[in-house]
Short mmCIF file of C-alpha atoms and ligand atoms in Angstrom, two decimals:
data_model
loop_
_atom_site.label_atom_id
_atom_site.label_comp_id
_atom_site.label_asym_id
_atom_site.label_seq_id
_atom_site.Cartn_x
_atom_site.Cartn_y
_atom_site.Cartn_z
CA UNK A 1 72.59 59.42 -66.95
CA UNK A 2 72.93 56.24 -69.37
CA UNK A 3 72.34 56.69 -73.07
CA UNK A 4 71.39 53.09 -74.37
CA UNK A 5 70.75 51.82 -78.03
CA UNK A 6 69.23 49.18 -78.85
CA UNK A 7 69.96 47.43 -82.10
CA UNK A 8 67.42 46.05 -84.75
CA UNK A 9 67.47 42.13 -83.73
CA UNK A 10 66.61 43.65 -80.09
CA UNK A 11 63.92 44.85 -81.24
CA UNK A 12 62.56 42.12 -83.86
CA UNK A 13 59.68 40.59 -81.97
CA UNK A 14 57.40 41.57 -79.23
CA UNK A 15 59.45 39.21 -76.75
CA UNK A 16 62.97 40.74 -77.81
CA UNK A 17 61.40 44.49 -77.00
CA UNK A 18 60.11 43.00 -73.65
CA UNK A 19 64.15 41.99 -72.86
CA UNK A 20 64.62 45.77 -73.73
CA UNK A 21 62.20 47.04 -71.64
CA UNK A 22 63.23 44.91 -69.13
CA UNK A 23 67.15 46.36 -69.20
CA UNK A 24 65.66 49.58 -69.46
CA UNK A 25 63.85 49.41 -66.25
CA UNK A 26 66.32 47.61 -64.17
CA UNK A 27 68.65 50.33 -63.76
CA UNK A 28 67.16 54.17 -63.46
CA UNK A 29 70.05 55.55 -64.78
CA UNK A 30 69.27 54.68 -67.93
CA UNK A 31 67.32 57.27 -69.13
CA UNK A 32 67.77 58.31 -72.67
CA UNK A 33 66.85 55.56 -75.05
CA UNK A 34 67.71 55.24 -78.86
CA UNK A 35 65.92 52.54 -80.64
CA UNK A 36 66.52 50.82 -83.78
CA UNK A 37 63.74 49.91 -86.80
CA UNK A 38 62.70 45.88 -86.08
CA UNK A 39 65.17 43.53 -87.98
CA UNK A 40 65.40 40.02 -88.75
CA UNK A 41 63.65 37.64 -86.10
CA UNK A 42 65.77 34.66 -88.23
CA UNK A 43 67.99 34.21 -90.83
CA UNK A 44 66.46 34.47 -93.92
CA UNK A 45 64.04 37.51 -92.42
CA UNK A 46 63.87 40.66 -94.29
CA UNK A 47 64.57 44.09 -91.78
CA UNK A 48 62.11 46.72 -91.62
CA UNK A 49 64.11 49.13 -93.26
CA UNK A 50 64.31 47.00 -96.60
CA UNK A 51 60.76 46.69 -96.56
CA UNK A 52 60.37 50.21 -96.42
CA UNK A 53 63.15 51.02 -99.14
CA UNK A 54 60.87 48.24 -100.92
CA UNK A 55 58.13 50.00 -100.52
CA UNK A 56 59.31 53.35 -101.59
CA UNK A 57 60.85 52.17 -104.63
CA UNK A 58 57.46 50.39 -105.47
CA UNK A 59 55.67 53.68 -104.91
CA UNK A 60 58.04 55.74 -107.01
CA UNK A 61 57.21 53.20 -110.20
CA UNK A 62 53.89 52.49 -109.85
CA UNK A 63 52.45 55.35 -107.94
CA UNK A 64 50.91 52.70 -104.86
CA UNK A 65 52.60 50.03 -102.88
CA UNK A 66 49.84 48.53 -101.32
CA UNK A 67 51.48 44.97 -100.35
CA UNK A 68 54.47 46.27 -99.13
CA UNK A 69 52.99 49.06 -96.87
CA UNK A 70 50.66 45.68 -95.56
CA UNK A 71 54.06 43.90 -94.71
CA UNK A 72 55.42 46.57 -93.00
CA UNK A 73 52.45 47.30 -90.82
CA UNK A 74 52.14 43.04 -90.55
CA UNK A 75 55.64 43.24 -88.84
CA UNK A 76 54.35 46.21 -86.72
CA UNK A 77 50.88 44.32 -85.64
CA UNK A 78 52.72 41.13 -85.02
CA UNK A 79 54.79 43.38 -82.75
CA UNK A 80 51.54 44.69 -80.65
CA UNK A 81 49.87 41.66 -80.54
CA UNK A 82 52.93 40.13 -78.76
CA UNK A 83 53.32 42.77 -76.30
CA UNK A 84 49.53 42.99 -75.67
CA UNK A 85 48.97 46.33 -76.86
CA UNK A 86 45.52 47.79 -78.50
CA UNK A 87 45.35 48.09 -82.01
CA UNK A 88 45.57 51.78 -82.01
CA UNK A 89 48.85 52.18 -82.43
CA UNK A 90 49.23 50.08 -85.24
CA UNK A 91 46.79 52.27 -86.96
CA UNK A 92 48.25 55.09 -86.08
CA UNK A 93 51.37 53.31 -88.02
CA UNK A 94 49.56 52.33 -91.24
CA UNK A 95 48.54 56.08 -91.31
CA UNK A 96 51.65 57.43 -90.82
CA UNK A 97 53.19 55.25 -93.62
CA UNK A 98 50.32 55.99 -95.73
CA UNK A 99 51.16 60.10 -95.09
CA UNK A 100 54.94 59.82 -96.11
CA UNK A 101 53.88 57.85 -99.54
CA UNK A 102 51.51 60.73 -100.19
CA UNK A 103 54.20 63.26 -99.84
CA UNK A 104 56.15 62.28 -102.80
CA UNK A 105 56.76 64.99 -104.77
CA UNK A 106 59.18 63.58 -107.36
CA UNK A 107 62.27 64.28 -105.03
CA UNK A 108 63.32 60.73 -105.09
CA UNK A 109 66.51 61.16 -102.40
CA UNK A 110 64.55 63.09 -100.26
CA UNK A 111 61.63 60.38 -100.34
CA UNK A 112 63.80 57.46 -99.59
CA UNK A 113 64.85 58.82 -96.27
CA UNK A 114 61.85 59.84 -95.52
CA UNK A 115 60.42 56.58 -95.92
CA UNK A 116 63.56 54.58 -94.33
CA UNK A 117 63.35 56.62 -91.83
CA UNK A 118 59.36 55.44 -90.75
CA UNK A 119 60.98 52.18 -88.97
CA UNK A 120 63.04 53.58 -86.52
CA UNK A 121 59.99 56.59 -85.97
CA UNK A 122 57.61 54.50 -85.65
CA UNK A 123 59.42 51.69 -83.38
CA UNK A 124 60.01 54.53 -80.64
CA UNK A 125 56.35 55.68 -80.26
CA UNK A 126 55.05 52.30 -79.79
CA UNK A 127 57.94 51.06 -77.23
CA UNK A 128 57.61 54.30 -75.63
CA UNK A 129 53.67 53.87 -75.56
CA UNK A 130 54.28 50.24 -74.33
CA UNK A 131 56.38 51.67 -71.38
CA UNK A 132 53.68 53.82 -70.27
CA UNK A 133 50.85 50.12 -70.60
CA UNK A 134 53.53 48.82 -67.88
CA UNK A 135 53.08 52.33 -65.63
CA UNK A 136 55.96 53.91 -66.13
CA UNK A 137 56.51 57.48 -67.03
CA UNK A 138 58.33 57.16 -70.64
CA UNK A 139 57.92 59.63 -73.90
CA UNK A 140 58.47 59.49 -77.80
CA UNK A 141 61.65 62.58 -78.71
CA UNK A 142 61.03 63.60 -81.98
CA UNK A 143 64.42 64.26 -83.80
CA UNK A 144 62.93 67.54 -85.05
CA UNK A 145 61.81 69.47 -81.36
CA UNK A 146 65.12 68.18 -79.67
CA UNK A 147 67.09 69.63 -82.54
CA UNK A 148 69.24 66.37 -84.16
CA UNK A 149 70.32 68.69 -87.24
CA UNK A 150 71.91 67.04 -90.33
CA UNK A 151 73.57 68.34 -92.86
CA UNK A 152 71.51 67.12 -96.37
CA UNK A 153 73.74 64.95 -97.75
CA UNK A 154 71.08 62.38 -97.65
CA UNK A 155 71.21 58.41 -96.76
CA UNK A 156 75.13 59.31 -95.89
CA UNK A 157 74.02 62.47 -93.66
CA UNK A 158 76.30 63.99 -91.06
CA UNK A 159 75.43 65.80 -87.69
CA UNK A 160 75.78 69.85 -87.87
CA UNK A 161 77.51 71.12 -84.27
CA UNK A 162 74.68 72.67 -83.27
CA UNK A 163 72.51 69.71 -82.90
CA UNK A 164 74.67 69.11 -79.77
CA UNK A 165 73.97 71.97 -77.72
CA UNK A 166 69.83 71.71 -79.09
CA UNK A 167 70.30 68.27 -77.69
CA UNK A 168 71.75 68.90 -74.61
CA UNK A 169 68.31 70.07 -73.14
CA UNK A 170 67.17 66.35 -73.21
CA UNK A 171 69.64 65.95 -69.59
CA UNK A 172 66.87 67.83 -67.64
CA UNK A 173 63.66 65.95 -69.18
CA UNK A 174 61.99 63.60 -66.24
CA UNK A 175 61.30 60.01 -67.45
CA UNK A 176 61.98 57.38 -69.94
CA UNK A 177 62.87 59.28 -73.53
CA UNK A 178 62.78 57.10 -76.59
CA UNK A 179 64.33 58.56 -79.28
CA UNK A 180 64.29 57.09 -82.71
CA UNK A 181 67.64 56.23 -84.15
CA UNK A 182 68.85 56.54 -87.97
CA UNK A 183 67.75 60.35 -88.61
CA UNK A 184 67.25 63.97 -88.24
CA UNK A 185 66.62 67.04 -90.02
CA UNK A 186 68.08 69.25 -92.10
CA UNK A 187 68.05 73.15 -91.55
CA UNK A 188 65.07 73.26 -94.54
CA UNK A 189 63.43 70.63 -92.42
CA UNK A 190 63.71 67.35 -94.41
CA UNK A 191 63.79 64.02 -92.88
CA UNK A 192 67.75 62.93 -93.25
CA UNK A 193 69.44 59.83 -92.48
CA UNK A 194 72.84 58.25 -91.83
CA UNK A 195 74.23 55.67 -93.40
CA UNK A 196 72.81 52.03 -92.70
CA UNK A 197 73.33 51.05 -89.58
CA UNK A 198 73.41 54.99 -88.59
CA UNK A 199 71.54 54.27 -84.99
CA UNK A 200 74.19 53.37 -83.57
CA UNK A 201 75.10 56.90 -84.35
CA UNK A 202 72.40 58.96 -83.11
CA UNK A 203 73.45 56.68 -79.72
CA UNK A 204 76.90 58.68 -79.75
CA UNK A 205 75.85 62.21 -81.07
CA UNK A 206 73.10 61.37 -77.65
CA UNK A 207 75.56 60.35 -75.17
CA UNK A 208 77.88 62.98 -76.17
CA UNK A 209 75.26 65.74 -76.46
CA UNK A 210 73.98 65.06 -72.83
CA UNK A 211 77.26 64.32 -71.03
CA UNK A 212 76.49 60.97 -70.21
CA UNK A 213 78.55 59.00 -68.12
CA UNK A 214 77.78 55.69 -70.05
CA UNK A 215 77.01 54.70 -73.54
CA UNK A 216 75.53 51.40 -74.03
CA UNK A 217 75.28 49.83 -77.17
CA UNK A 218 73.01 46.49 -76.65
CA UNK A 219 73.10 44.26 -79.78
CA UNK A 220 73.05 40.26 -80.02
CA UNK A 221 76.54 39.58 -79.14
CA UNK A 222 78.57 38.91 -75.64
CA UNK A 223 80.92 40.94 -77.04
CA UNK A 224 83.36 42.42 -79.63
CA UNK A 225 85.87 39.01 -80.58
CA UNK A 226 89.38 39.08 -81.07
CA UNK A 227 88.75 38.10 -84.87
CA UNK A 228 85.64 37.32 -87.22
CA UNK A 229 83.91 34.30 -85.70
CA UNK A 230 82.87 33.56 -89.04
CA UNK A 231 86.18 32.75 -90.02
CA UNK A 232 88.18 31.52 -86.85
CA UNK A 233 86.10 29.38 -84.68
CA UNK A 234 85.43 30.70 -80.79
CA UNK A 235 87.70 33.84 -81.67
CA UNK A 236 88.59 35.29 -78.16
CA UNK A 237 86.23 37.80 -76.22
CA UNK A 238 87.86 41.41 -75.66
CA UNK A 239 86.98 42.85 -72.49
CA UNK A 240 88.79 46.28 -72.85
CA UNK A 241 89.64 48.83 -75.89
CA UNK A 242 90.46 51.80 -76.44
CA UNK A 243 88.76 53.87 -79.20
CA UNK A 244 91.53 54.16 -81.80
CA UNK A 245 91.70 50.15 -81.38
CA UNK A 246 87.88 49.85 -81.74
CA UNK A 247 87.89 52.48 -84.94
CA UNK A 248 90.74 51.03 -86.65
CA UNK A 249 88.93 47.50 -86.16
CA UNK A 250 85.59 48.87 -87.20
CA UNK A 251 87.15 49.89 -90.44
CA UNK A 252 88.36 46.74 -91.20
CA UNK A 253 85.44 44.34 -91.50
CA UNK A 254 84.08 44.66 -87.46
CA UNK A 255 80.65 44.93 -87.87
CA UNK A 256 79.44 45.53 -84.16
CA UNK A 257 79.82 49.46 -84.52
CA UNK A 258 79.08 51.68 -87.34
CA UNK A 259 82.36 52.79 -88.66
CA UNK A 260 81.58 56.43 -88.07
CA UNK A 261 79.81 55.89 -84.26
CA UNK A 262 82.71 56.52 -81.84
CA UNK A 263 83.36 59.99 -83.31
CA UNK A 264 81.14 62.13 -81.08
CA UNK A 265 81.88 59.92 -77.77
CA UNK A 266 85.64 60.10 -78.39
CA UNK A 267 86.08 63.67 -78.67
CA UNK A 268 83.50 63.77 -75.53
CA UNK A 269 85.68 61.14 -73.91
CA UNK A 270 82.67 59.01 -72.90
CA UNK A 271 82.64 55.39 -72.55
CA UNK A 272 80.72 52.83 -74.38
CA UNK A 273 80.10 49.24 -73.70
CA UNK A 274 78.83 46.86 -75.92
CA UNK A 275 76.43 44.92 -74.63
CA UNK A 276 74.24 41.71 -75.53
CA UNK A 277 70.14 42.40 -74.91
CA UNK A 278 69.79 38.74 -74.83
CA UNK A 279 72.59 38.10 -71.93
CA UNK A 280 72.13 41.68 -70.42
CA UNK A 281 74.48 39.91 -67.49
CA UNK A 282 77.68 39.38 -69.43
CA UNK A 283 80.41 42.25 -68.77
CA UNK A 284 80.33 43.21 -72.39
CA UNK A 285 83.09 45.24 -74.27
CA UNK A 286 84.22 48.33 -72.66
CA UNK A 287 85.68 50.96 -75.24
CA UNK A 288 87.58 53.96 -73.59
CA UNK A 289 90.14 56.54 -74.05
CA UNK A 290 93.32 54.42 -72.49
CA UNK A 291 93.25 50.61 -70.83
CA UNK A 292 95.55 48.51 -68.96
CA UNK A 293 97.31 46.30 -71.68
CA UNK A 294 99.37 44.05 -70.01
CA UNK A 295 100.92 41.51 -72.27
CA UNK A 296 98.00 42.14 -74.92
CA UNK A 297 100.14 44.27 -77.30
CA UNK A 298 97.51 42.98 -79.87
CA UNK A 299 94.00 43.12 -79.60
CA UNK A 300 92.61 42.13 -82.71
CA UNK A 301 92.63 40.93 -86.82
CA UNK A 302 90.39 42.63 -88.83
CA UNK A 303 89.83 42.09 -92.40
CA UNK A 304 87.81 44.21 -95.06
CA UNK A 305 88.06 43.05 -99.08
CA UNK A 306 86.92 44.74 -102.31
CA UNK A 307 90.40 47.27 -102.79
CA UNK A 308 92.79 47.79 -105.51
CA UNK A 309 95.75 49.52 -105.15
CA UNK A 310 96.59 52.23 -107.86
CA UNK A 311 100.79 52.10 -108.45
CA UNK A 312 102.09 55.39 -109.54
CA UNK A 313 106.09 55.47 -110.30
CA UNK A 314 107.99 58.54 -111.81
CA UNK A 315 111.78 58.23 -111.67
CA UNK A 316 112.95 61.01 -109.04
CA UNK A 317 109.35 61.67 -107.47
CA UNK A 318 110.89 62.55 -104.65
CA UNK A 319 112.47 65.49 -105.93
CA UNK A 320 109.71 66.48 -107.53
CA UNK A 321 107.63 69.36 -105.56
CA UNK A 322 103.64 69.05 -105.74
CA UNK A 323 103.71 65.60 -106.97
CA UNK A 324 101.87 64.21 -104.07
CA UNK A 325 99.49 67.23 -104.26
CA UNK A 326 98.74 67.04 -108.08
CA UNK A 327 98.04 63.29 -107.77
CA UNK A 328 95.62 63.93 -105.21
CA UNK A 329 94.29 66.62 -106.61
CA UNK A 330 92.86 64.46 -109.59
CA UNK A 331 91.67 62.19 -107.04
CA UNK A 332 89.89 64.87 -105.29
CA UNK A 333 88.29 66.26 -108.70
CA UNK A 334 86.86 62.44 -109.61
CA UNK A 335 85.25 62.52 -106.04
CA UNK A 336 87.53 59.58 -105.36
CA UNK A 337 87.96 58.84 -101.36
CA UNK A 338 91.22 56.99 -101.10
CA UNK A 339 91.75 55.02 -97.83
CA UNK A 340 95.35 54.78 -97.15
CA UNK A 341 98.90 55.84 -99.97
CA UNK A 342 102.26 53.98 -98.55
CA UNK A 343 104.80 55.31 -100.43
CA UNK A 344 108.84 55.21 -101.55
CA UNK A 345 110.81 57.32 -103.36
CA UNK A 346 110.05 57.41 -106.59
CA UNK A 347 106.39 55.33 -106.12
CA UNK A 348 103.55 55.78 -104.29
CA UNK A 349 100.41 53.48 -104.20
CA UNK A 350 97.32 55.07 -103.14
CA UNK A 351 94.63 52.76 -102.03
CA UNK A 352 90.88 53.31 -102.93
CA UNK A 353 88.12 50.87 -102.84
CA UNK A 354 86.98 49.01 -106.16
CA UNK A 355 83.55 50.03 -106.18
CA UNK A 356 84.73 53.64 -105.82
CA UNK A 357 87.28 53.33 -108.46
CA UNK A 358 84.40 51.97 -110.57
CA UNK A 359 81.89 54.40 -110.24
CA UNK A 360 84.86 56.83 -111.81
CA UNK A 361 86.04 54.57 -114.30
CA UNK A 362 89.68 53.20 -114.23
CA UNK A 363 90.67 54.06 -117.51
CA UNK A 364 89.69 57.42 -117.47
CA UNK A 365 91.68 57.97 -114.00
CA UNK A 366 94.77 56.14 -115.26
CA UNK A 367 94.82 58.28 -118.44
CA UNK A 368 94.23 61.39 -116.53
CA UNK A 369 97.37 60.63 -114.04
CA UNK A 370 99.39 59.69 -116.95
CA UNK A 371 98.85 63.02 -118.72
CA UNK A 372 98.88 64.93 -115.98
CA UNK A 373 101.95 63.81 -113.72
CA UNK A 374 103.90 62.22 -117.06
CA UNK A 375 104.71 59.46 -114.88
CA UNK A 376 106.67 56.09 -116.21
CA UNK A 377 103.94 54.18 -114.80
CA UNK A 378 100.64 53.63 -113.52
CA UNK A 379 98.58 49.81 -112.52
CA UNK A 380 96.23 49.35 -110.91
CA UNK A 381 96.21 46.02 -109.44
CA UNK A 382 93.03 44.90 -108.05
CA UNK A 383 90.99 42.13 -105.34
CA UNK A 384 92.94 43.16 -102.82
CA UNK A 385 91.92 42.64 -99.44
CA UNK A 386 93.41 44.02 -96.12
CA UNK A 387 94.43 42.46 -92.95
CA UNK A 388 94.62 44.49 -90.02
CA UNK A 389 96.34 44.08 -86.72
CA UNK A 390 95.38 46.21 -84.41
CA UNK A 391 96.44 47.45 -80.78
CA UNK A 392 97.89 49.74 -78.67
CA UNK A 393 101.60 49.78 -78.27
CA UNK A 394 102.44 47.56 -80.65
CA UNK A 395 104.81 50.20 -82.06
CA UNK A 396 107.16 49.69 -78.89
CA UNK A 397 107.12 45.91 -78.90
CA UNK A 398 109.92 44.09 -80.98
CA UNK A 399 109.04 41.39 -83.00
CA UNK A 400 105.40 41.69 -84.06
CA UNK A 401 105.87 42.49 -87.71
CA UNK A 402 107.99 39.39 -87.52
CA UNK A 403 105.49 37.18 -86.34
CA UNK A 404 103.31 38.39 -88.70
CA UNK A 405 105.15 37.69 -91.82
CA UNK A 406 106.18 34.63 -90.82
CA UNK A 407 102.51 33.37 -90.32
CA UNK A 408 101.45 34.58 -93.35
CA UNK A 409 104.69 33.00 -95.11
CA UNK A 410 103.80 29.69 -93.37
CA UNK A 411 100.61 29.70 -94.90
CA UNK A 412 102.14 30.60 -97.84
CA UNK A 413 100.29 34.29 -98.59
CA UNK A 414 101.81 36.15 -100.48
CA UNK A 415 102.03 39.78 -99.08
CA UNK A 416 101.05 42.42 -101.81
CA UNK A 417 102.11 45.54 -99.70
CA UNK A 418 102.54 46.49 -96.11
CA UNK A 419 101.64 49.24 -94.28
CA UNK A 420 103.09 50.25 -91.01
CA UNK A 421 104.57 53.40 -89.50
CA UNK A 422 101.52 55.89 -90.51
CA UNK A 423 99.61 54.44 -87.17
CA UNK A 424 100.73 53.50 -83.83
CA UNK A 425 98.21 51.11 -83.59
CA UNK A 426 98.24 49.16 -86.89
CA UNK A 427 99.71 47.14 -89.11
CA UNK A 428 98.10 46.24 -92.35
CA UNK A 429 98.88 43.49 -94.61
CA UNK A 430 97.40 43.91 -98.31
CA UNK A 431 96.73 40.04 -99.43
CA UNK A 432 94.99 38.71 -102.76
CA UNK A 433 91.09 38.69 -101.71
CA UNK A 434 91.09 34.75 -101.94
CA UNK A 435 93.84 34.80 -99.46
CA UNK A 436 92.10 36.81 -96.91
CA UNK A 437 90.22 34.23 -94.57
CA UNK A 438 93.32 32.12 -94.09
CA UNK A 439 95.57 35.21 -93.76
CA UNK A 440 93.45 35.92 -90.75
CA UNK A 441 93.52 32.33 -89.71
CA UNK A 442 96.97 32.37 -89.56
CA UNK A 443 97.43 36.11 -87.99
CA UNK A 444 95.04 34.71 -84.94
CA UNK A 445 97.00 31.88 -84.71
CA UNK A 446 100.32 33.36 -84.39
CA UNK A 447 98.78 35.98 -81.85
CA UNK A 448 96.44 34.33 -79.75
CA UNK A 449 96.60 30.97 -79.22
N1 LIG B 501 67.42 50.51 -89.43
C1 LIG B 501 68.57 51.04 -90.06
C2 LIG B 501 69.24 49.97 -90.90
O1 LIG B 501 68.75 48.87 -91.00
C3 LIG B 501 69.49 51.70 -89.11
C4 LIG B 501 69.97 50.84 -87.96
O2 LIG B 501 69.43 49.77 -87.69
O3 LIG B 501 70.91 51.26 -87.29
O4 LIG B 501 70.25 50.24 -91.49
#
C-alpha cells in the first residue's frame, strides 16, 4: 500500500485535480490518499486556507462574512465546473461553511481551526465524490471515525500515540480513501490543526500508521535541489537522502517538507519520495534511512534568517556546576525555544530566533540572566542568519570545513560563529542576514560545481 499527498498547487484548479486523479489511478497501490486545501493557481493567488482564516476573522468582528464565505465557495464552484461535476456538492460546501461560522461560541482558537480546517475537509469529499463520477470505488475518511487524535495545542497541534494504532484499521478498507490533510481531533472532540503546511504531516502520521511501503509526497517540483533555486540558478537535483540530511535541510530554509513531517516515517523507517504532480514521470527525491554516497560527502546548503545569538560569559563557567542548567532554566520559564548553544569555557551562546526573543522581550531576559547567573556579560547580537551544510559523512572527510571558510573568506563574509561537532551531518555557519544569499552562493560554488 502507497500513502500519497497531494499538495495545495495540485490541487488548485479542476485540471491540476484531474493530474491527481490521474496518478492516483495509474498505479493500484496507491490507496490511501491525503489531500491538501486548493492553493494558488498563479502567483499573486490567494490559498484557500487564507480565505478561510479571512473569513473567520471577518466573522469574529462583525458577526457575518458574507463575501468571503462567497470567495471561498467561488474557488470551490470554479473547481466543479472544471471537473464537470453537479452543483450539489458545492452546496453541500456553502452549507458546511455556513455550519462552522454558526458554531462560534466566542472560543476564538478553537474557531480558527475549525474554520482553516473546512479547505482541506471539504477538498477530500468532492475529489473523493469526483472519483466515484469516473466509476471508481473511492470514499471521504473523516479524521474523527479513523481516530487522527491531537493533542489541543491548537494551529501548532501534535499527534497523540494512539491515533496510530486507531489509524491502522484504514490498511484493510477496500478502495480509494481520501483523507483530508491539516487536522484531527482532540480527545474533547474539537477540530485541531498542525501548523501551516501540516498535510504534509497527516501524509507521515498515514504512512506510518498503516505500514506502508511508500510515502509519496507530490508537490510542483522535480525534486528537492542541492540549494535554494531562488538564490543559485539551476541548483543541482538530489536523487537520494537520508532523513537526518532531509530534516537538517528542512530546518534550514527547505521548504518542500514541513519541518516536523519525517518524524512519524523515520521512526517507522518508511520511505518517502518527493514527487512532482505535474511531471508524475520524473524519478523524484527518494528520502530513506541510509544511501549510497559515493563522492557526495555533501548534499546540500540550506539557509534560514531571522536569529540572534544571546552571548553569555562568566569567568570560570566551566567550573561552575548548574550553570548550563540555571541558564536554561530561565529560558525554559520565558517559554523561550532555543535552536542550537555552541559553547567554550567560560561562554556559551545560545541561539533563539528573533521573533521568539521578541515576543519575551530582550531586556527583560538579559536582566533576568544577569541577576540570576551574575555573569560578566551578556549581548545579544542580532540578524543573524544560518548557513547549513548538510550530509552524511562529512564528519570523516578532511578538508570540508576548509573549503568552507575559504569560500566564505573569498567572498569576503565574515563568519559570526560556527557550529560543528554537535551533528555528524552538519556544519553551520552563522553570517550577518545581508550576507546570507551570497554565503550560499559561494558554499554551492565551492561544493558543487
Ligand atoms: N492548507 C494548509 C496550509 O495552507 C495546510 C497544507 O496545505 O498543508 O497551510
Amino acid at each position: 500500500m502507497k500513502v500519497a499527498k497531494f499538495g495545495g498547487t495540485s490541487l488548485a484548479n479542476g485540471s491540476q485535480i484531474r493530474k491527481v486523479v490521474d496518478i492516483i489511478l495509474s498505479d493500484p497501490e496507491r490507496r490511501l490518499i491525503v489531500v491538501s486545501a486548493p492553493g494558488k493557481r498563479f502567483k499573486d493567488d490567494i490559498k484557500v486556507t487564507d480565505l478561510l482564516i479571512a473569513c473567520a476573522e471577518k466573522f469574529i468582528i462583525d458577526g457575518k462574512a458574507d463575501e468571503e464565505v462567497g470567495s471561498v465557495v467561488a474557488r470551490y464552484r470554479e473547481i466543479a465546473d472544471d471537473l464537470g461535476m453537479s452543483s450539489d456538492i458545492v452546496e453541500k460546501i456553502e452549507e458546511d461553511l455556513k455550519d462552522r461560522l454558526k458554531s462560534y461560541n466566542g472560543e476564538r482558537r478553537l474557531f480558527l481551526d475549525l474554520m482553516k480546517a473546512a479547505g482541506e475537509d471539504n477538498t477530500a469529499k468532492l475529489v473523493a465524490e469526483y472519483i466515484k463520477t469516473l466509476g471508481r470505488e473511492a470514499r471521504y475518511i473523516n479524521p474523527k471515525d479513523a481516530g487522527l487524535l491531537l493533542s489541543s495545542e491548537y494551529g501548532n497541534a501534535h499527534v497523540l500515540p494512539q491515533s496510530f494504532k486507531n489509524l491502522r484499521k484504514l490498511r484493510d478498507e477496500s478502495g480509494i480513501l481520501i483523507f483530508p490533510g491539516f487536522f484531527g481531533y482532540t480527545v474533547d472532540g474539537n477540530v485541531a490543526t498542525f501548523p501551516r503546511g501540516g498535510s504534509d504531516i497527516t501524509g507521515s502520521i498515514l504512512a506510518a500508521a498503516v505500514k506502508a511501503d511508500i510515502y509519496e509526497n507530490f508537490t510542483d517540483v522535480d525534486s528537492v535541489f542541492a540549494a535554494n533555486p531562488n538564490i543559485v540558478s539551476n541548483p543541482r537535483p538530489i536523487s537520494e537522502l537520508t532523513y537526518r540530511e532531509m530534516r537538517e535541510l528542512s530546518y534550514a530554509g527547505f521548504s518542500v517538507l514541513h519541518e516536523e513531517t519525517l518524524e512519524p516515517v523515520f521512526r517507522a523507517g518508511i520511505p518517502v519520495c518527493i514527487k512532482n504532480t505535474n511531471n508524475p514521470s520524473s524519478p523524484g527525491t527518494k528520502i530513506t534511512v541510509s544511501r549510497t554516497t559515493g563522492s557526495d560527502k555533501v548534499v546540500g546548503i540550506a539557509c534560514d534568517k531571522g536569529f540572534c545569538a544571546i552571548y553569555v560569559s562568566k569567568y570560570l563557567m566551566n567550573r561552575e556546576i548548574g550553570f548550563g542548567r540555571r541558564l536554561f532554566q530561565i529560558l525554559e520559564e520565558e517559554g523561550l525555544s532555543y535552536e542550537h548553544s555552541p559553547s567554550s569555557i567560560d561562554s556559551i551562546s545560545v541561539i533563539v530566533r528573533e521573533s521568539d526573543l521578541d515576543k519575551v522581550g530582550e531586556s527583560k531576559l538579559v536582566d533576568r540572566i544577569i541577576k540570576g547567573l551574575a555573569v560578566d556579560e551578556v549581548s545579544v547580537s542580532r540578524d543573524l542568519a544560518l548557513v547549513h551544510i548538510v550530509g552524511e559523512g562529512m564528519r570523516n572527510t578532511i578538508g570540508i570545513a576548509k573549503t568552507a571558510t575559504a569560500a566564505l573568506a573569498d567572498a569576503n563574509i565574515n563568519i559570526e560563529l560556527i557550529n560543528q561537532g554537535a551533528s555528524e551531518i552538519s556544519i553551520i555557519f552563522g553570517v550577518k542576514g545581508a550576507d546570507a544569499d551570497r554565503a550560499v552562493v559561494a558554499l554551492y560554488n565551492a561544493f558543487f560545481k
